[in-house]
Short mmCIF file of C-alpha atoms and ligand atoms in Angstrom, two decimals:
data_model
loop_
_atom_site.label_atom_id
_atom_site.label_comp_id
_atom_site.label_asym_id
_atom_site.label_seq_id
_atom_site.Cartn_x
_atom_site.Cartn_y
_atom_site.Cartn_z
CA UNK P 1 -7.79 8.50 20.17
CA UNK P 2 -11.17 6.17 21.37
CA UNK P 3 -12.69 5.20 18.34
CA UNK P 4 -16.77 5.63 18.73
CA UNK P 5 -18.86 2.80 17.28
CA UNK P 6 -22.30 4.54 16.73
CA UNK P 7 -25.48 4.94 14.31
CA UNK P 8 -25.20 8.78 15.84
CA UNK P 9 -25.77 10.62 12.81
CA UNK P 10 -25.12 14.15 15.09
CA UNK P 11 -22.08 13.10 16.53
CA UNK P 12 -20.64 11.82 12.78
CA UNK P 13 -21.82 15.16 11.59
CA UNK P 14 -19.78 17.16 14.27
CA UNK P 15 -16.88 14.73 13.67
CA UNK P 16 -16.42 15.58 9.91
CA UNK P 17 -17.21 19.45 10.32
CA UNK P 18 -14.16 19.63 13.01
CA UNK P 19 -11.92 17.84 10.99
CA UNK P 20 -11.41 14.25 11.95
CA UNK P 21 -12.37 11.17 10.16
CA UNK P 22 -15.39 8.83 10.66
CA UNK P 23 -15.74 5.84 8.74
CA UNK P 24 -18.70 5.18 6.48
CA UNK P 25 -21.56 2.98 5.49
CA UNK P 26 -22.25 2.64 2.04
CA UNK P 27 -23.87 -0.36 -0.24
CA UNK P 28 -20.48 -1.18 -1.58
CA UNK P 29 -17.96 -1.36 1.36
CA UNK P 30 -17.41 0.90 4.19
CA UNK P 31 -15.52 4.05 3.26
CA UNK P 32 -12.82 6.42 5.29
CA UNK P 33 -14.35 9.77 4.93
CA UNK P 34 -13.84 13.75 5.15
CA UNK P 35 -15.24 16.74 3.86
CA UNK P 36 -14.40 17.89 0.53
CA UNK P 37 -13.59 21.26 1.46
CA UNK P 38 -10.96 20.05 4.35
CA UNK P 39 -7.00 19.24 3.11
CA UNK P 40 -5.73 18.45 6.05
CA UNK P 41 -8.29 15.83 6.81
CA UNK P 42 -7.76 14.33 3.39
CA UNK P 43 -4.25 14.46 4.07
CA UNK P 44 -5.05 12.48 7.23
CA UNK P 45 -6.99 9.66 4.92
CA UNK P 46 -3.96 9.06 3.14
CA UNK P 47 -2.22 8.63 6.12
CA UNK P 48 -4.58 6.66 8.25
CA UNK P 49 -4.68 4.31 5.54
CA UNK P 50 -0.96 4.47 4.42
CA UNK P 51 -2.39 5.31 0.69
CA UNK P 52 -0.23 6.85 -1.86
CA UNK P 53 -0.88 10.13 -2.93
CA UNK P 54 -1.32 8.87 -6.54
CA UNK P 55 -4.30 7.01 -5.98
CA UNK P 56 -7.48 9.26 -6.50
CA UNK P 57 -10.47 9.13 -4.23
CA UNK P 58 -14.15 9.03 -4.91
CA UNK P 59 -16.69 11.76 -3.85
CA UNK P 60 -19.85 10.72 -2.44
CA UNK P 61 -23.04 13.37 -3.01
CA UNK P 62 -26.29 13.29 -1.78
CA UNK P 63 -27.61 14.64 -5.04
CA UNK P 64 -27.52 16.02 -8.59
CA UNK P 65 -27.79 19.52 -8.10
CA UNK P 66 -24.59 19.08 -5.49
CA UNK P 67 -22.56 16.96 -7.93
CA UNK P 68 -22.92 20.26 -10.68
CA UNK P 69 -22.90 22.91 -8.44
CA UNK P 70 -19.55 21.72 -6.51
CA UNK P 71 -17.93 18.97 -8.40
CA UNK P 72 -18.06 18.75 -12.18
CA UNK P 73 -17.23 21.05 -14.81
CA UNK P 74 -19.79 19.21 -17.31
CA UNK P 75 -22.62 16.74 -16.66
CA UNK P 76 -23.05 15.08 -20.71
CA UNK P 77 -26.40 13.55 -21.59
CA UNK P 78 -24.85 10.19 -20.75
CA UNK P 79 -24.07 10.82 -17.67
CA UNK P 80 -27.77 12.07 -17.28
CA UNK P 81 -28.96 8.73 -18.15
CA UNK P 82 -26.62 6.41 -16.54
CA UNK P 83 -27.47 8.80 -12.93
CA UNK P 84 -31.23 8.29 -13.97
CA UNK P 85 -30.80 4.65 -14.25
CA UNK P 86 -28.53 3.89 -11.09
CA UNK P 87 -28.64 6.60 -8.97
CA UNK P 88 -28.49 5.75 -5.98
CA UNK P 89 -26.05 2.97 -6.18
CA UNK P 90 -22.75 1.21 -6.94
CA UNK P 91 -21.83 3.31 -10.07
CA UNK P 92 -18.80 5.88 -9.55
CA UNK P 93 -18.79 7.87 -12.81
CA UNK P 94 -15.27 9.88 -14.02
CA UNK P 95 -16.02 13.15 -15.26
CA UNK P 96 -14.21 16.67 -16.25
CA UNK P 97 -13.51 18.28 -12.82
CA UNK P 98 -14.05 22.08 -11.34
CA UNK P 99 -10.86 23.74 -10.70
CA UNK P 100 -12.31 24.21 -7.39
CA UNK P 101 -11.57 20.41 -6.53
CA UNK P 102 -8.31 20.10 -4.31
CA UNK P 103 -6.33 18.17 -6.85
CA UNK P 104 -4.96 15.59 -3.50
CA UNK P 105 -8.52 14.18 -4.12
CA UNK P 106 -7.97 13.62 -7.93
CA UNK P 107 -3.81 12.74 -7.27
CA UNK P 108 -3.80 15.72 -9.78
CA UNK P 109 -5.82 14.78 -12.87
CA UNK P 110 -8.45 16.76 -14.11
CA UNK P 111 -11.07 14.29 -13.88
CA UNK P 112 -12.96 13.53 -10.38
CA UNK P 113 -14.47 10.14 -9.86
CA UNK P 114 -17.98 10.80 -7.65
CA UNK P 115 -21.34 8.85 -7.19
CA UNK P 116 -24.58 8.70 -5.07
CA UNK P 117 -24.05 5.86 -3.00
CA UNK P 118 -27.26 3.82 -2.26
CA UNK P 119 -27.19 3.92 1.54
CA UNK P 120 -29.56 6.45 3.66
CA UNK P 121 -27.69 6.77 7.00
CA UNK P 122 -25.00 8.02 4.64
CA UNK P 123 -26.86 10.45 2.20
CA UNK P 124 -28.90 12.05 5.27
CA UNK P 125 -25.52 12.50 6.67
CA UNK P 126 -24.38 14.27 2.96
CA UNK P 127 -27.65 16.53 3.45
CA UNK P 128 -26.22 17.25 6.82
CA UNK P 129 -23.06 18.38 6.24
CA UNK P 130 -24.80 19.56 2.17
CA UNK P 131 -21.20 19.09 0.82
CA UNK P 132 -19.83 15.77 -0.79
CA UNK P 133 -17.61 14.13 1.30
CA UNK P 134 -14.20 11.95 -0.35
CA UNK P 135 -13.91 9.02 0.91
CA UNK P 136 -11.62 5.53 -0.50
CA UNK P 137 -12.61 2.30 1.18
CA UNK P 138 -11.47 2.59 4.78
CA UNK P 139 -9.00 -0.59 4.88
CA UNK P 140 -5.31 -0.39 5.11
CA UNK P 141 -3.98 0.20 1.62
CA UNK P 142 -4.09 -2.99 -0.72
CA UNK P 143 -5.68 -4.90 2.07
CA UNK P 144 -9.34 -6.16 1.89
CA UNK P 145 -12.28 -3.70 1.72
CA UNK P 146 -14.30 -3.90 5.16
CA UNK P 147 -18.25 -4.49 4.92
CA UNK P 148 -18.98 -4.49 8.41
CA UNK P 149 -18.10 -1.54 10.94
CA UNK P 150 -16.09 -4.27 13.03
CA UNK P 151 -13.64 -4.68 9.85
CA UNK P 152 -13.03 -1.46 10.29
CA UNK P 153 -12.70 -1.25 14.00
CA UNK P 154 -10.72 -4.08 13.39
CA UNK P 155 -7.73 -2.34 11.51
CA UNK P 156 -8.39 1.34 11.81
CA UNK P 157 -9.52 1.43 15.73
CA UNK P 158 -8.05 4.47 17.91
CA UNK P 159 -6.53 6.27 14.50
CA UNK P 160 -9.94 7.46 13.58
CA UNK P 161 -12.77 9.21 15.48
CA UNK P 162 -16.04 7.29 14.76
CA UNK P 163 -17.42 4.53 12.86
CA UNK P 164 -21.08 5.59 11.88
CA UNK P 165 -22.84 1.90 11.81
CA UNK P 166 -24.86 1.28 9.18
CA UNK P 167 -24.89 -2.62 9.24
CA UNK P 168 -23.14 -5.29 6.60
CA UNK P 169 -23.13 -3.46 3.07
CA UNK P 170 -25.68 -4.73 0.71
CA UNK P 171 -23.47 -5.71 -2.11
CA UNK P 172 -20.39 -6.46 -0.46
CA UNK P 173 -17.52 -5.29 -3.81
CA UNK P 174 -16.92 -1.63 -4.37
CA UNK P 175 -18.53 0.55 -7.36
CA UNK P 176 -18.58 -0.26 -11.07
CA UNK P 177 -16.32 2.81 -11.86
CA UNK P 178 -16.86 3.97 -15.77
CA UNK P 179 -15.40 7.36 -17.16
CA UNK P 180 -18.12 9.45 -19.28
CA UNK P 181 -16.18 10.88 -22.39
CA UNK P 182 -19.19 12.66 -24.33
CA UNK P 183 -21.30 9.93 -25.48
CA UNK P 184 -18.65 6.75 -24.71
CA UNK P 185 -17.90 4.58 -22.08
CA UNK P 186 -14.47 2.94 -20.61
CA UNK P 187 -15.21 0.56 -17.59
CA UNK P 188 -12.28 1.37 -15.62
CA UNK P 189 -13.37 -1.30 -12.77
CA UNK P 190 -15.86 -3.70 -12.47
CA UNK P 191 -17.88 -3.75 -9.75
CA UNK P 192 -21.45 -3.78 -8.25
CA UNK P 193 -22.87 -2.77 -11.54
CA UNK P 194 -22.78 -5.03 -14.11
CA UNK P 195 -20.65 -4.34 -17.51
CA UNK P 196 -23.50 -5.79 -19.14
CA UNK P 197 -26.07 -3.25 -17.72
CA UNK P 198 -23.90 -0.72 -19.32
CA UNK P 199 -23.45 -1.88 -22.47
CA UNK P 200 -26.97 -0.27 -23.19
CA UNK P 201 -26.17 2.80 -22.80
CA UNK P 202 -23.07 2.44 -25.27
CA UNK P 203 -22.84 -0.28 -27.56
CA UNK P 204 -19.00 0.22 -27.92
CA UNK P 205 -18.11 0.87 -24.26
CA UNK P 206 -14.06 -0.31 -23.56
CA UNK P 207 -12.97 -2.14 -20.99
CA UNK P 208 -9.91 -0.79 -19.63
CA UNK P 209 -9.06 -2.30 -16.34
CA UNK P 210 -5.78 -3.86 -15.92
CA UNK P 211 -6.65 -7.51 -15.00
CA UNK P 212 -8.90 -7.44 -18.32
CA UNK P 213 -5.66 -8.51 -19.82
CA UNK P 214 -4.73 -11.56 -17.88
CA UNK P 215 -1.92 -12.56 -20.50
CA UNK P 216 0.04 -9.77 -19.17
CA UNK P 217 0.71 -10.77 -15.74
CA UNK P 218 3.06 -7.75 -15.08
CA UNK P 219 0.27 -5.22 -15.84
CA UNK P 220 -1.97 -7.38 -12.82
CA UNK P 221 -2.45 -4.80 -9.76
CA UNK P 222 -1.39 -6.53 -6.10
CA UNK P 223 -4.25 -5.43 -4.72
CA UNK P 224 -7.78 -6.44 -1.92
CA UNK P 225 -5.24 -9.01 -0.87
CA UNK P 226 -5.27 -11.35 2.26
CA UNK P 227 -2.06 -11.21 4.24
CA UNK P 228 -1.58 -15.67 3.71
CA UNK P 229 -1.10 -17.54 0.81
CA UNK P 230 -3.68 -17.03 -0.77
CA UNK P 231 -4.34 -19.47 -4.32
CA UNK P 232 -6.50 -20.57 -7.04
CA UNK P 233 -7.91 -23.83 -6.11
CA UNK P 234 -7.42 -24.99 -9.42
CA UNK P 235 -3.87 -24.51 -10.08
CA UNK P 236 -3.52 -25.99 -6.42
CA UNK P 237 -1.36 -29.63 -5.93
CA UNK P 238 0.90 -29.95 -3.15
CA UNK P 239 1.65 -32.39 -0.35
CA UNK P 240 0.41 -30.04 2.33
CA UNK P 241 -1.27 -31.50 5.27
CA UNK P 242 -4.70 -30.80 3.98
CA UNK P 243 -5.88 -29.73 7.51
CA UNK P 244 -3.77 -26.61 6.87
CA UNK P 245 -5.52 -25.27 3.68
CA UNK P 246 -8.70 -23.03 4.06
CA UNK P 247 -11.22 -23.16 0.94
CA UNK P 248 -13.69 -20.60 -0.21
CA UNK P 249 -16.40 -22.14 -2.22
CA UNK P 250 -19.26 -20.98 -4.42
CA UNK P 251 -22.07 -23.35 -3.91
CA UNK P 252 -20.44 -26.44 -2.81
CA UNK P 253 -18.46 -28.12 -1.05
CA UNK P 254 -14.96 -29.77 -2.49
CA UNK P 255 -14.47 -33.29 -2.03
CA UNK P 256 -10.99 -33.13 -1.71
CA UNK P 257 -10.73 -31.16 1.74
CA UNK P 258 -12.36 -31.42 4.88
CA UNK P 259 -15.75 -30.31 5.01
CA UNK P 260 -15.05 -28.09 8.20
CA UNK P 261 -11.78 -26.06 6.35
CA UNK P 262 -14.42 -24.28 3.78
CA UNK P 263 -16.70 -21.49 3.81
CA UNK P 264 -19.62 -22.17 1.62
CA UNK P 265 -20.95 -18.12 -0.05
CA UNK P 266 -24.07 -19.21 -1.11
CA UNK P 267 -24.87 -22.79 -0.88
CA UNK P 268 -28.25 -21.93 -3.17
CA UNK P 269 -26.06 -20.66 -5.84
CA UNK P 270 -27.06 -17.01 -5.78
CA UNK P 271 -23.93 -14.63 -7.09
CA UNK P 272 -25.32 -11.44 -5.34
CA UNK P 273 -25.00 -13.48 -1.97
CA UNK P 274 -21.85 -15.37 -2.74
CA UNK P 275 -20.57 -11.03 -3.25
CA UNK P 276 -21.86 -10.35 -0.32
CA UNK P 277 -20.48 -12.71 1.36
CA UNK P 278 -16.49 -12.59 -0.38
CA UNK P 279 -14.77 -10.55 1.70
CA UNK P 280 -16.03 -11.66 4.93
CA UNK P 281 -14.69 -14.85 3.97
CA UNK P 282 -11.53 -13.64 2.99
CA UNK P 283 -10.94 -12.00 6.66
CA UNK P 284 -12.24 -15.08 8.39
CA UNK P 285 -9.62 -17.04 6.39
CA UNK P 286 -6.91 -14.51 6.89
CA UNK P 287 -7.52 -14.83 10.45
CA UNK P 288 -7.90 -18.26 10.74
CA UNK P 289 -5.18 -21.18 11.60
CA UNK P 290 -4.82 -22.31 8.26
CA UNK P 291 -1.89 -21.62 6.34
CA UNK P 292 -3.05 -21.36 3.01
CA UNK P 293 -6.33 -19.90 1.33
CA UNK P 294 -7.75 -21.82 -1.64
CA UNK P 295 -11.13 -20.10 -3.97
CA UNK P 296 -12.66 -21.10 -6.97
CA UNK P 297 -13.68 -18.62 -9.52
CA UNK P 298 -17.02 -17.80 -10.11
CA UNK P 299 -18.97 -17.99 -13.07
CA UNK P 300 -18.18 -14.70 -14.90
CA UNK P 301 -21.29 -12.89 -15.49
CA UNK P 302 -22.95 -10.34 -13.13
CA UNK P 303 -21.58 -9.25 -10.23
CA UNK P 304 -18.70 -12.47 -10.96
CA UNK P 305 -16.78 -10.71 -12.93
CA UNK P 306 -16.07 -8.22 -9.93
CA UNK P 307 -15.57 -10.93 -7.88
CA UNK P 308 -12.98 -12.55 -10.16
CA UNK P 309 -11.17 -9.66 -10.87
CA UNK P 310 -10.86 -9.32 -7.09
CA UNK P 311 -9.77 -12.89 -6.52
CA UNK P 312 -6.94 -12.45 -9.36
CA UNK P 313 -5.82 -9.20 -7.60
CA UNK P 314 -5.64 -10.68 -4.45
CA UNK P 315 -4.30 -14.25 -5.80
CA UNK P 316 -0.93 -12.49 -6.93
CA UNK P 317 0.21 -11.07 -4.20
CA UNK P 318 1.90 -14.46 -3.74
O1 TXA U 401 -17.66 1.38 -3.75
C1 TXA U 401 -16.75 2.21 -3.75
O2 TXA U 401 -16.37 2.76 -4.80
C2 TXA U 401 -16.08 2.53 -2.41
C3 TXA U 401 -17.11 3.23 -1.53
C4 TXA U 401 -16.51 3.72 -0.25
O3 TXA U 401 -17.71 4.28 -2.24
N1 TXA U 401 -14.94 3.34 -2.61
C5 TXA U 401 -13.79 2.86 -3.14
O4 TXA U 401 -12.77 3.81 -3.16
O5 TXA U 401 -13.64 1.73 -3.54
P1 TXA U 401 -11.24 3.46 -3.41
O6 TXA U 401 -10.53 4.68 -3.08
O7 TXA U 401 -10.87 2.25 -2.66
O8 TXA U 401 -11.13 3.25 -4.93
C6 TXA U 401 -11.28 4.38 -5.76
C7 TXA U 401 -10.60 4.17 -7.06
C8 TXA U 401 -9.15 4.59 -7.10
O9 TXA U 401 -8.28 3.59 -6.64
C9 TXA U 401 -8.95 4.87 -8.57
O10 TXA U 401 -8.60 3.67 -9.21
C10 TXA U 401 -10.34 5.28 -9.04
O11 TXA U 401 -11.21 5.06 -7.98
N2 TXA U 401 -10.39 6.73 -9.37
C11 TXA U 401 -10.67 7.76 -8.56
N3 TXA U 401 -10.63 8.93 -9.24
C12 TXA U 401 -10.31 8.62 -10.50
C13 TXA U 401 -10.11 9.39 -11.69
N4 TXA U 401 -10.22 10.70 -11.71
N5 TXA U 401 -9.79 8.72 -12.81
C14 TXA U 401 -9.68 7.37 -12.82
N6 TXA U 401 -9.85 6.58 -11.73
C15 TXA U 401 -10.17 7.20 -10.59
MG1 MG U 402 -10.00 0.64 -2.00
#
């Protein structure tokens, strides 16, 4: 199969109502996407990306009305506010499901995870097609999340039919994903929304995501993981050739290494840019000559603490 690389919002639209896949833009990463409707096409997503069927999937809607009339059972006052306050955008919100939901997209439980995602080539396409569409980030299972279409013609060209080409997501780490039970919150990933921003809207919202528990290094998932060595800086002494080690950097550079072996995210210290910027890095390293990948952690507020939770995924795999 040719895989097209195209801002054709027809052709994508003809893609996903036959059946086949097209890869997505949305403000987060790029997703791997289907109709809601179609099992053997969401069959084909966890194939294509070699996922296992107990890992649910997030649907993407272009609006409220579709989210209640197709997707959940119940739509709580919460949930009213949180979709008031960052709707569009990189919040994925768990809710009661409709038994009409195939339960492949929730790996059987009877909650769906779904958002609006803040990206307008992809929610004219939703209008389009006026169905949600599931879609998981559209990278090989546990491997980096692409934010460019040429990640994911990079790994997924010729196994699916289009890449719709939306440009470099905005914020660069998937959605904030929080489960709404009545009028309480559990944070069951950090992401592009910031805890913080949601304590308001519950003052004794949990944090239940697995590397919030670092002491318990067995609970850690391997997960958004470079295929090298990949390392803390910080926990880093060895008598490695120093040409061979690959640094990614906040906002400066590390005396210790050659100036030329790091990648800089945002030499004026902004954390949204230094996000953006992550996982681009990470795939540069990857496929660089270096033989092992050094970061620092970031300071752990904002959009950091996504970025550190990704880092400790990714850090042990090794
Ligand atoms: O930003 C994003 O969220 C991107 C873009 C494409 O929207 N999507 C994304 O999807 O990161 P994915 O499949 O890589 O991660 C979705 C995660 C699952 O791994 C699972 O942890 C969680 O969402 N999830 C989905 N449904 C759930 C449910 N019913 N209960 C708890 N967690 C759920
Ligand atoms: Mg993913």
């Amino acid at each position: 199969m040719e895989t097209l690389i195209s801002t054709d919002l027809k052709k994508a639209e003809t893609f996903l109502k036959q059946g086949d896949l097209v890869a997505v833009p949305t403000e987060t990463v790029y997703g791997l996407a289907a109709c809601y409707n179609n099992k053997t096409a969401i069959q084909n997503i966890f194939s294509v990306k070699n996922r296992p069927a107990y890992d649910p999937m997030i649907l993407h809607a272009s609006n409220l009305s579709m989210i209640k009339a197709l997707i959940v059972k119940e739509f709580p006052p919460l949930a009213e506010k949180l979709a008031e306050k960052f709707w569009p955008g990189p919040l994925s919100m768990v809710l009661p499901k409709k038994e009409t939901i195939d339960p492949i997209i929730t790996a059987g439980l009877e909650t769906v995870a779904l958002r609006i995602p803040g990206h307008d080539l992809l929610l004219s396409l939703i209008s389009k097609l006026n169905m949600p569409l599931a879609a998981p980030s559209a990278n090989p299972f546990g491997y980096i999340s692409p934010t460019t279409a040429k990640h994911v013609n990079d790994q997924l060209s010729g196994q699916i039919a289009m890449i719709l080409d939306g440009g470099p997501a905005k914020i660069g780490l998937e959605s904030t994903i929080v489960e709404v039970k009545g009028n309480h919150l559990v944070v069951l990933r950090a992401g592009g929304i910031a805890i913080e921003d949601l304590k308001e809207f519950d003052q004794n919202l949990e944090i239940r995501t697995s590397s919030s528990k670092p002491n318990a290094p067995g609970m850690l998932d391997k997960h958004y993981a470079p295929k090298k060595d990949f390392r803390f800086q910080k926990n880093f002494n060895s008598s490695k050739d120093i040409s061979q080690i690959g640094l990614i950097r906040f906002n400066s550079f590390s005396e210790e290494f050659p100036l030329e072996n790091q990648i800089v995210l945002s030499p004026e210290g902004k954390i949204e840019i230094a996000a953006q910027k992550l996982y681009s890095a990470m795939r540069e390293m990857d496929q660089s000559r270096y033989e092992i990948i050094l970061t620092e952690t970031f300071p752990n507020r904002g959009i950091g603490i996504a970025m550190n939770d990704r880092i400790l995924r990714a850090v042990n795999r090794n």
